[in-house]
PDB file of C-alpha atoms in Angstrom:
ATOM      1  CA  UNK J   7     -77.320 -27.097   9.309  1.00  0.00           C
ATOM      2  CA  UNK J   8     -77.760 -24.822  12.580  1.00  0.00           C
ATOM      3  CA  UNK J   9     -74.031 -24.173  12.950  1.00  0.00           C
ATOM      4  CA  UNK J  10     -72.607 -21.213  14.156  1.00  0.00           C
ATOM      5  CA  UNK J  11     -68.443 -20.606  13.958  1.00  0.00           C
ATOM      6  CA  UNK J  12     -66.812 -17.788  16.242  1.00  0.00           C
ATOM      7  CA  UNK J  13     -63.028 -17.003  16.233  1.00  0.00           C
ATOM      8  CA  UNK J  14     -60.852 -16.962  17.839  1.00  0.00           C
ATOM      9  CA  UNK J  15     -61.525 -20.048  20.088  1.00  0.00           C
ATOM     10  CA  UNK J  16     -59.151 -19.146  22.862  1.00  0.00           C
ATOM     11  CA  UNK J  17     -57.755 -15.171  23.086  1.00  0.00           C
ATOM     12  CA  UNK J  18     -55.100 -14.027  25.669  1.00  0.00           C
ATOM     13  CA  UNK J  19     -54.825  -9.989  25.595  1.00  0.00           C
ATOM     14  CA  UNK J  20     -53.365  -7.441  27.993  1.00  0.00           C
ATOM     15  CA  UNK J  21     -55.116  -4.587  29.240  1.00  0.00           C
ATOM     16  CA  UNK J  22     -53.921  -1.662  26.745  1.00  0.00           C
ATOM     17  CA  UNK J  23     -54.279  -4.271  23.821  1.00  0.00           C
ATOM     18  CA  UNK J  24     -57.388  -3.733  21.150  1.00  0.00           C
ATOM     19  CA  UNK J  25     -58.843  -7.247  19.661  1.00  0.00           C
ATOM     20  CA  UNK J  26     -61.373  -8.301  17.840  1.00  0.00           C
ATOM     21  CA  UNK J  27     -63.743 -11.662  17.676  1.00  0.00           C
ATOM     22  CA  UNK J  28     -66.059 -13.063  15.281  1.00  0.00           C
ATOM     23  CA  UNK J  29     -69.161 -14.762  14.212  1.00  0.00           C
ATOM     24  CA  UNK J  30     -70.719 -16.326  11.398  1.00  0.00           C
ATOM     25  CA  UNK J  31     -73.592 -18.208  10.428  1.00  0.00           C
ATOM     26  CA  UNK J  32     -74.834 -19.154   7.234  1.00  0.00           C
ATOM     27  CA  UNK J  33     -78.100 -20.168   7.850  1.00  0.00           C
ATOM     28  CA  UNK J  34     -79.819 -16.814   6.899  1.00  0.00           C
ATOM     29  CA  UNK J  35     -80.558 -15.767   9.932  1.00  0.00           C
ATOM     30  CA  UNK J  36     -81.534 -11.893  10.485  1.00  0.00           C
ATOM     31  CA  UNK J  37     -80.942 -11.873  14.320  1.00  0.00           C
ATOM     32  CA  UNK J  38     -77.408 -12.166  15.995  1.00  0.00           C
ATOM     33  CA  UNK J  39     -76.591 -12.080  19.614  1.00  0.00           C
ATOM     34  CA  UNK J  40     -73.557 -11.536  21.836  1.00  0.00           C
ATOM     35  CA  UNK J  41     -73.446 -13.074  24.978  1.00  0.00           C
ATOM     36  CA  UNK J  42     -71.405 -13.342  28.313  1.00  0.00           C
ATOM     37  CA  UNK J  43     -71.033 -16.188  30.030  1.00  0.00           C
ATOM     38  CA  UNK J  44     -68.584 -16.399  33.712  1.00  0.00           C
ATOM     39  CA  UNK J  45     -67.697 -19.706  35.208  1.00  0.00           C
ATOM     40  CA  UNK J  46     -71.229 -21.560  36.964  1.00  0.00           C
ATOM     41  CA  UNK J  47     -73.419 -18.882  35.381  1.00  0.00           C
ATOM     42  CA  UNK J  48     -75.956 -18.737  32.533  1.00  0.00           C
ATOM     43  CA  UNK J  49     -75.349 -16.524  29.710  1.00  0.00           C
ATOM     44  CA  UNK J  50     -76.023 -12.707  30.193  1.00  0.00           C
ATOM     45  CA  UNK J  51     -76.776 -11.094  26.863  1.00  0.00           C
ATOM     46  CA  UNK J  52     -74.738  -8.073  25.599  1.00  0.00           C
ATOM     47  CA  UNK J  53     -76.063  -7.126  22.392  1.00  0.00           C
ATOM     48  CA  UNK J  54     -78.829  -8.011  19.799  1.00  0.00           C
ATOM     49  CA  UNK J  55     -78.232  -7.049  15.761  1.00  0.00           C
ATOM     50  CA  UNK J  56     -81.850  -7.229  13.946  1.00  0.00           C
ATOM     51  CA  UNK J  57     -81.471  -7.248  10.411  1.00  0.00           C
ATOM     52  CA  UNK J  58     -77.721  -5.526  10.390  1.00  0.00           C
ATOM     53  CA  UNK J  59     -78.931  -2.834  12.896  1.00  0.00           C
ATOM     54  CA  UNK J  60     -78.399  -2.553  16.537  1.00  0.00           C
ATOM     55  CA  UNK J  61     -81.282  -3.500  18.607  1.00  0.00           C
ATOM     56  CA  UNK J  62     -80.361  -3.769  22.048  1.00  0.00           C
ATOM     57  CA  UNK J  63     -77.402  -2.475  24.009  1.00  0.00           C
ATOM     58  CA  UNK J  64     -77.939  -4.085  27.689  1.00  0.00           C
ATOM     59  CA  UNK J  65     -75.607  -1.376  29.227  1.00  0.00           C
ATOM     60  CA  UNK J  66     -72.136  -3.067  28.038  1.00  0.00           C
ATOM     61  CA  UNK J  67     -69.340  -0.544  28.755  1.00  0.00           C
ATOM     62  CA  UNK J  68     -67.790   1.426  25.281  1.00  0.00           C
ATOM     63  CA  UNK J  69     -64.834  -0.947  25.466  1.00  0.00           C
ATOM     64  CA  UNK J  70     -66.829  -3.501  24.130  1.00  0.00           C
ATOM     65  CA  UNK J  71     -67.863  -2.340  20.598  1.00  0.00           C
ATOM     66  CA  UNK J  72     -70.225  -4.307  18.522  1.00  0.00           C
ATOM     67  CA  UNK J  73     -70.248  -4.579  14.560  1.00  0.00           C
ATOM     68  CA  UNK J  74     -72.635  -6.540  12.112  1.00  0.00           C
ATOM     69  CA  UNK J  75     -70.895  -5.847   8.548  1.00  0.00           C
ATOM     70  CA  UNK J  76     -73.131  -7.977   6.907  1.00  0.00           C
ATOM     71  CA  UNK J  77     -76.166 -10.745   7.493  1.00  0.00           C
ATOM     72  CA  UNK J  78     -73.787 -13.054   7.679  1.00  0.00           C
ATOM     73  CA  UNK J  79     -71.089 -11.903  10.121  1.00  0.00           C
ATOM     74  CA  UNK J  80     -70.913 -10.301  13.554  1.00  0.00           C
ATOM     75  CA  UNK J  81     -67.716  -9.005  15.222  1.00  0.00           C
ATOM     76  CA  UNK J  82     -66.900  -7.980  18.717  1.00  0.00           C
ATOM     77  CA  UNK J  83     -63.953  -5.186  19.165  1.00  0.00           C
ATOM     78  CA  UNK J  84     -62.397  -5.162  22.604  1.00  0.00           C
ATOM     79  CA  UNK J  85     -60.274  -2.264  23.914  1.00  0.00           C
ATOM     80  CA  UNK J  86     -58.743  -1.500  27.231  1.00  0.00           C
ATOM     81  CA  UNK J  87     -60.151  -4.578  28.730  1.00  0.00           C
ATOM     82  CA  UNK J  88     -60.138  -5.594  32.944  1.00  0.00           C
ATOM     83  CA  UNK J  89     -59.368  -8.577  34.029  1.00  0.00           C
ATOM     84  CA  UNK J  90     -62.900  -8.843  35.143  1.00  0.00           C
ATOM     85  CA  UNK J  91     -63.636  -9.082  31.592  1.00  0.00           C
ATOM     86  CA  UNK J  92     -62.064 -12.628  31.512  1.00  0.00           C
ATOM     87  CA  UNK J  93     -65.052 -14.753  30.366  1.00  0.00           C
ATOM     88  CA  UNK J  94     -66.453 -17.385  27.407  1.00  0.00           C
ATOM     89  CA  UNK J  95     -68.227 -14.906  24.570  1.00  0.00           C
ATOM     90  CA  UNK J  96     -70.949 -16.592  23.036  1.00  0.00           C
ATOM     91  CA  UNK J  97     -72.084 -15.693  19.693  1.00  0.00           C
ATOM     92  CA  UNK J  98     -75.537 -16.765  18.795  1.00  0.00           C
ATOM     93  CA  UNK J  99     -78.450 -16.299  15.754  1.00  0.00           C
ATOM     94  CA  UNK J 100     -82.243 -16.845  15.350  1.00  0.00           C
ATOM     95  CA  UNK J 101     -83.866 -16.511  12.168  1.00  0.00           C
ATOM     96  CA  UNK J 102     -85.468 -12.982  13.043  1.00  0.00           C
ATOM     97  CA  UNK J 103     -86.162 -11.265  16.110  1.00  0.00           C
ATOM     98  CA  UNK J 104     -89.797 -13.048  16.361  1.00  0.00           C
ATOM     99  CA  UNK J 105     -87.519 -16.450  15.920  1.00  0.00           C
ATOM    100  CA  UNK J 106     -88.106 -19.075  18.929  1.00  0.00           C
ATOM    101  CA  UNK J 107     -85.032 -20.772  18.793  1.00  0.00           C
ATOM    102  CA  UNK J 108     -81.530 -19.273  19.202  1.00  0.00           C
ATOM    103  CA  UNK J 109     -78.512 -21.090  18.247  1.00  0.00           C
ATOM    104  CA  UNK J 110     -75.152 -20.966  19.163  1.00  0.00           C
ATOM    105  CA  UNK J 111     -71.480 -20.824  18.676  1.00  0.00           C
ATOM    106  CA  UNK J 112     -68.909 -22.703  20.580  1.00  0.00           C
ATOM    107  CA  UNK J 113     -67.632 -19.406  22.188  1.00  0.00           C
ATOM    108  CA  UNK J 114     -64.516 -17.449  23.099  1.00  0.00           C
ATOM    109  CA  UNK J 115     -62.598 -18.163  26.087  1.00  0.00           C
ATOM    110  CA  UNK J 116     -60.977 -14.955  26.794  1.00  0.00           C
ATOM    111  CA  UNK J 117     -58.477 -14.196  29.243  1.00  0.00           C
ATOM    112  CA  UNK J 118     -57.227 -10.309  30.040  1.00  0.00           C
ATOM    113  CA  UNK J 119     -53.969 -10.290  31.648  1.00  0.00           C
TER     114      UNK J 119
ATOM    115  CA  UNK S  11     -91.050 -10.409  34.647  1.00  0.00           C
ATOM    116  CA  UNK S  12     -89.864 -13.216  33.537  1.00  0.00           C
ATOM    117  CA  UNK S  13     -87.923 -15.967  36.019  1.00  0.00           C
ATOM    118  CA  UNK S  14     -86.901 -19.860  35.336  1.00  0.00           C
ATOM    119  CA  UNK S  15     -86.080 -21.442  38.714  1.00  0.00           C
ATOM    120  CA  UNK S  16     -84.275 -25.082  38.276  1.00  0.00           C
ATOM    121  CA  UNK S  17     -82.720 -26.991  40.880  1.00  0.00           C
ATOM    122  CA  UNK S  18     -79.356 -26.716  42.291  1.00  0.00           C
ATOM    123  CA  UNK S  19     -76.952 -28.701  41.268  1.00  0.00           C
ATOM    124  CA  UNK S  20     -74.419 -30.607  41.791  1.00  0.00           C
ATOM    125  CA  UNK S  21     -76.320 -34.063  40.916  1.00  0.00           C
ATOM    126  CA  UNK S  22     -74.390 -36.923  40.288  1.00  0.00           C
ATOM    127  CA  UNK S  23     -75.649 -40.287  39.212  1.00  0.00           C
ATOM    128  CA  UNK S  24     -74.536 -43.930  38.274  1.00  0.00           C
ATOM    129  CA  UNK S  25     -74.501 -44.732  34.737  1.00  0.00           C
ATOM    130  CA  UNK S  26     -78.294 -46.452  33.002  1.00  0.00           C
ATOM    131  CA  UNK S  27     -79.830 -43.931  36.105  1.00  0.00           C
ATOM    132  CA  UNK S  28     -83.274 -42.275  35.857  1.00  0.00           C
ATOM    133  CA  UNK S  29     -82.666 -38.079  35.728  1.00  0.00           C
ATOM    134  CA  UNK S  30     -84.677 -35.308  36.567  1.00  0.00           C
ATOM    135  CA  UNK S  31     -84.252 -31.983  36.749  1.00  0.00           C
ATOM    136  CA  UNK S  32     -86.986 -29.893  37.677  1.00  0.00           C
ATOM    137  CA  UNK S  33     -87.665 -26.382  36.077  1.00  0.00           C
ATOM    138  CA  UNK S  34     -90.520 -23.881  36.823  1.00  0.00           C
ATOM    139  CA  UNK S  35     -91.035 -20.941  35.378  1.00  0.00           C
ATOM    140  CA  UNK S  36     -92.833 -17.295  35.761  1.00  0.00           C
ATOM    141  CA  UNK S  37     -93.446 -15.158  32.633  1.00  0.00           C
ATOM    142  CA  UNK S  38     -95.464 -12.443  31.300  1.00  0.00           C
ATOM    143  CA  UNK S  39     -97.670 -13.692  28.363  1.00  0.00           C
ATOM    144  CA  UNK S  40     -96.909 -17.517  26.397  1.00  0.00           C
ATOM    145  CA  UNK S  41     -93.615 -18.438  26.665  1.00  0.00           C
ATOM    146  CA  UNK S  42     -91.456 -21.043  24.716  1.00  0.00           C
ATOM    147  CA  UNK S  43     -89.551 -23.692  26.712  1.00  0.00           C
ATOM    148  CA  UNK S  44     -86.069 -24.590  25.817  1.00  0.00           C
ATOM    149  CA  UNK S  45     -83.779 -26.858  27.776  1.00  0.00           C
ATOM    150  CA  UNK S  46     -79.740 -26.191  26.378  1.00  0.00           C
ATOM    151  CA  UNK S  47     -76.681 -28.145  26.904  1.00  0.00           C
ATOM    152  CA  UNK S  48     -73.156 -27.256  27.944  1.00  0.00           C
ATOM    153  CA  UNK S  49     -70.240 -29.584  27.998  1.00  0.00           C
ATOM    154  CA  UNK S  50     -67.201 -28.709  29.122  1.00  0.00           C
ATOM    155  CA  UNK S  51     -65.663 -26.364  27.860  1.00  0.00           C
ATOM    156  CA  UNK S  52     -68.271 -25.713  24.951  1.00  0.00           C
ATOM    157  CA  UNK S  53     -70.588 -23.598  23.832  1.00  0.00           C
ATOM    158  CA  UNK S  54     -74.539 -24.155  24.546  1.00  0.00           C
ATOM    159  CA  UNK S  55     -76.368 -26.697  22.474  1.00  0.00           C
ATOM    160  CA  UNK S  56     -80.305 -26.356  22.095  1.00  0.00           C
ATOM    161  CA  UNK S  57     -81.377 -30.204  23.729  1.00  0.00           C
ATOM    162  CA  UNK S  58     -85.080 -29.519  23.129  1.00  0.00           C
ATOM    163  CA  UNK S  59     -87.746 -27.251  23.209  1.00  0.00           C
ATOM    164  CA  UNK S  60     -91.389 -27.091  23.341  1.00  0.00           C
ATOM    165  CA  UNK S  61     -93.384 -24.131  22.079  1.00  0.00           C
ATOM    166  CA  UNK S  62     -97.259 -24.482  23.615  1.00  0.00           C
ATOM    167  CA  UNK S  63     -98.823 -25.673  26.391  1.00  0.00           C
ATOM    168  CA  UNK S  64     -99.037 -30.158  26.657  1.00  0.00           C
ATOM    169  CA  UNK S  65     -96.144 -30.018  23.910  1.00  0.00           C
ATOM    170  CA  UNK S  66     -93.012 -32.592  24.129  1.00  0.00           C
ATOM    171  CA  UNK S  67     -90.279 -32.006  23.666  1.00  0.00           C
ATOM    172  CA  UNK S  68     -87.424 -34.712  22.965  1.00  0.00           C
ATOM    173  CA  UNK S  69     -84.176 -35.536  22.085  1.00  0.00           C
ATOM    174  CA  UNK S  70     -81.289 -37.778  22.442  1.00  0.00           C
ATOM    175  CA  UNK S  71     -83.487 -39.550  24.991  1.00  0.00           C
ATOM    176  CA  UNK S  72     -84.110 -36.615  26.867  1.00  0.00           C
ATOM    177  CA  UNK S  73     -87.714 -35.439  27.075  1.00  0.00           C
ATOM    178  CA  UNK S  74     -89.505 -32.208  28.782  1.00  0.00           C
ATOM    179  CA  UNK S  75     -93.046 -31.232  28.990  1.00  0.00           C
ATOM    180  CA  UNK S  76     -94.767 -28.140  28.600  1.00  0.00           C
ATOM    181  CA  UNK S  77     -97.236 -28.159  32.044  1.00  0.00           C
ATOM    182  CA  UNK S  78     -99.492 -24.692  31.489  1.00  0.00           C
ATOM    183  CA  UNK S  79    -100.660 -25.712  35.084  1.00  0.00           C
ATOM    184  CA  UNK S  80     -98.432 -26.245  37.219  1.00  0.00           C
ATOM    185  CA  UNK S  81     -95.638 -23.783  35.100  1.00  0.00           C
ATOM    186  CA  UNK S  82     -92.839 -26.529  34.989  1.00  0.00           C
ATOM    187  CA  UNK S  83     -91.135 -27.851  31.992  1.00  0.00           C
ATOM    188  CA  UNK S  84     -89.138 -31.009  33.711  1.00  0.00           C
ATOM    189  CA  UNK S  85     -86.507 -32.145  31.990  1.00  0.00           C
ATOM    190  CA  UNK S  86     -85.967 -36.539  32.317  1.00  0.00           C
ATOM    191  CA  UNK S  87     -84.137 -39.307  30.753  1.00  0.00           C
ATOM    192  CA  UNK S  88     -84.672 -42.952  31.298  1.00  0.00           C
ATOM    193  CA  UNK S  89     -80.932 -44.254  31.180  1.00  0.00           C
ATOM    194  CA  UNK S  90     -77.918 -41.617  31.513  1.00  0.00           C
ATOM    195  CA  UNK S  91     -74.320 -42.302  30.458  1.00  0.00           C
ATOM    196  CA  UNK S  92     -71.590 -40.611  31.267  1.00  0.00           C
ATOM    197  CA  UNK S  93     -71.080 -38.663  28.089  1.00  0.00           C
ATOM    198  CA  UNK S  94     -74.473 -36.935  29.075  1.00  0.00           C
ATOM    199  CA  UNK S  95     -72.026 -35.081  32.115  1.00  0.00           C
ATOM    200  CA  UNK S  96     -72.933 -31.536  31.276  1.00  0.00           C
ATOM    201  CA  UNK S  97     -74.486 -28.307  32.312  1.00  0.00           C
ATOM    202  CA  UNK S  98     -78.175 -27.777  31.812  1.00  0.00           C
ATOM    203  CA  UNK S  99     -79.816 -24.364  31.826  1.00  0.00           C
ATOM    204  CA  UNK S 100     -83.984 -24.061  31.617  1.00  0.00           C
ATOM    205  CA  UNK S 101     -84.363 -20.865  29.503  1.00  0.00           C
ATOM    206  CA  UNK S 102     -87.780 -19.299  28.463  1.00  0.00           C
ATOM    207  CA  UNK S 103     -89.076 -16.639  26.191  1.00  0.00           C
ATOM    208  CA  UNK S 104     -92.332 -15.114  25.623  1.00  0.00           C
ATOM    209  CA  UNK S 105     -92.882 -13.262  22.023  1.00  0.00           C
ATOM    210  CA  UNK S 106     -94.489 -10.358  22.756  1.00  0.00           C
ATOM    211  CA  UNK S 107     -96.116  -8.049  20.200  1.00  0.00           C
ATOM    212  CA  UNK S 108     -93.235  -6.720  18.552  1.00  0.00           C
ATOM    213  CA  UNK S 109     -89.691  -8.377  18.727  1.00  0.00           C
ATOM    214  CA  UNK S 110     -88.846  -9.974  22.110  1.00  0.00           C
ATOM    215  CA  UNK S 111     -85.312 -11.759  22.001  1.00  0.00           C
ATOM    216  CA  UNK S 112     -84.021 -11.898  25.442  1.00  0.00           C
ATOM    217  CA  UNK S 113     -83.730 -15.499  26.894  1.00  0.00           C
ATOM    218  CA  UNK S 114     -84.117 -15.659  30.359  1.00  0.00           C
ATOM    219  CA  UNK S 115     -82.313 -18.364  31.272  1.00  0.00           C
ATOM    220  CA  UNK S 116     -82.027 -20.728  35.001  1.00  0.00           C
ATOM    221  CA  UNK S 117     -78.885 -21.015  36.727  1.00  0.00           C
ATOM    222  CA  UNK S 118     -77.886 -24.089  35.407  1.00  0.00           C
ATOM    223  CA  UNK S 119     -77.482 -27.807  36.969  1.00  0.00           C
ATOM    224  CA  UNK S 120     -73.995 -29.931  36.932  1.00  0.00           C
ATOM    225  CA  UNK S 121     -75.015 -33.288  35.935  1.00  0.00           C
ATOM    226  CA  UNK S 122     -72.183 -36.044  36.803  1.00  0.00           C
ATOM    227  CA  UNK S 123     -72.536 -39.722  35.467  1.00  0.00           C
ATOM    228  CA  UNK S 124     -70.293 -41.927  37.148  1.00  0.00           C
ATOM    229  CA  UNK S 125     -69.675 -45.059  35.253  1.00  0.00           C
TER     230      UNK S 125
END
């Protein structure tokens, strides 16, 4: 099984509104990933979680907070979005940070009003 | 650093057609090849990948390979269908000595099957 689940799959919010999305794999994985994708563009990663820790923070503003409460589970919190924020979130795991092959979720279409 | 080039899109071709889309690739070290999927309104799905130089990949009818010399990691399929209209993206990544995870992905190609 090389399924990963994020929720919500579709999230309207306004601008002064705090949110939150999430991840989970159970394939015992030790690497998570959040990504960004805009319309006709590859994915641009955000963050990487190594073994519950952060590992890399690619510049993503402070209104975009990550959290990895357990192997299992990674959340993103969203405050005082823009509307240039409006984008698919992809969540996505390897086994480890040496892991080739990263899998992932079906994303979140979010929309910031 | 690290760069995947693939061709532009749009291509669009008749149904039981012969694709290609080309990929090359620059990188730092030995990458690994990956070629991922996106339908509509989905997520990315890993197609295939190939991890050395001469490997194949293949999947679903889809096959790349891994060409050390000429740095190009093709992808083809014999026969299309329609429900093979998607979004392709060439991606690489090169392990380095301690943990490397970034993908460094291509732009992407819009593949249309008409049937």
């Amino acid at each position: 099984d090389t399924e990963v689940t994020q929720t919500p799959k579709h999230l309207v919010m306004g601008m002064t509104n705090k949110k939150s999305l999430k991840c989970e794999q159970h394939m015992g994985h030790r690497a998570m990933y959040w990504y960004k994708q805009k319309a006709k563009k590859p994915p641009e990663l955000m963050f990487v979680y190594s073994y519950e820790k952060l590992s890399i923070n690619e510049s993503v503003p402070s209104r975009f907070s990550p959290e990895c409460p357990n192997s299992s589970l990674l959340n993103l919190h969203l405050h005082a979005l823009q509307p240039e924020d409006s984008a698919l979130y992809l969540c996505a795991s390897s086994q480890d940070g040496r892991g080739d092959t990263q899998y992932f979720g079906p994303g979140t279409r979010l929309t910031v009003l | 650093g690290n760069s995947v080039t693939q061709m532009e899109g749009p291509v669009t071709l008749s149904e039981e057609a012969f694709l290609t889309i080309n990929c090359t690739y620059t990188a730092t070290g030995y990458p690994s090849l990956f070629w991922y999927v996106q339908y509509p309104g989905e997520g990315l799905q890993l197609l295939l990948k190939a991890t050395k130089a001469d490997d194949k990949g293949s999947n679903k009818g889809f096959e790349a390979t891994y060409r050390k010399e000429t740095t190009s990691f093709h992808l083809e399929k014999g026969s299309v269908q329609v429900s093979d209209s998607a979004v392709y993206f060439c991606a690489l990544r090169v392990p380095s000595g301690g943990s490397n995870y970034k993908l460094t992905f291509g732009k992407g190609t819009l593949l249309t099957v008409n049937p």
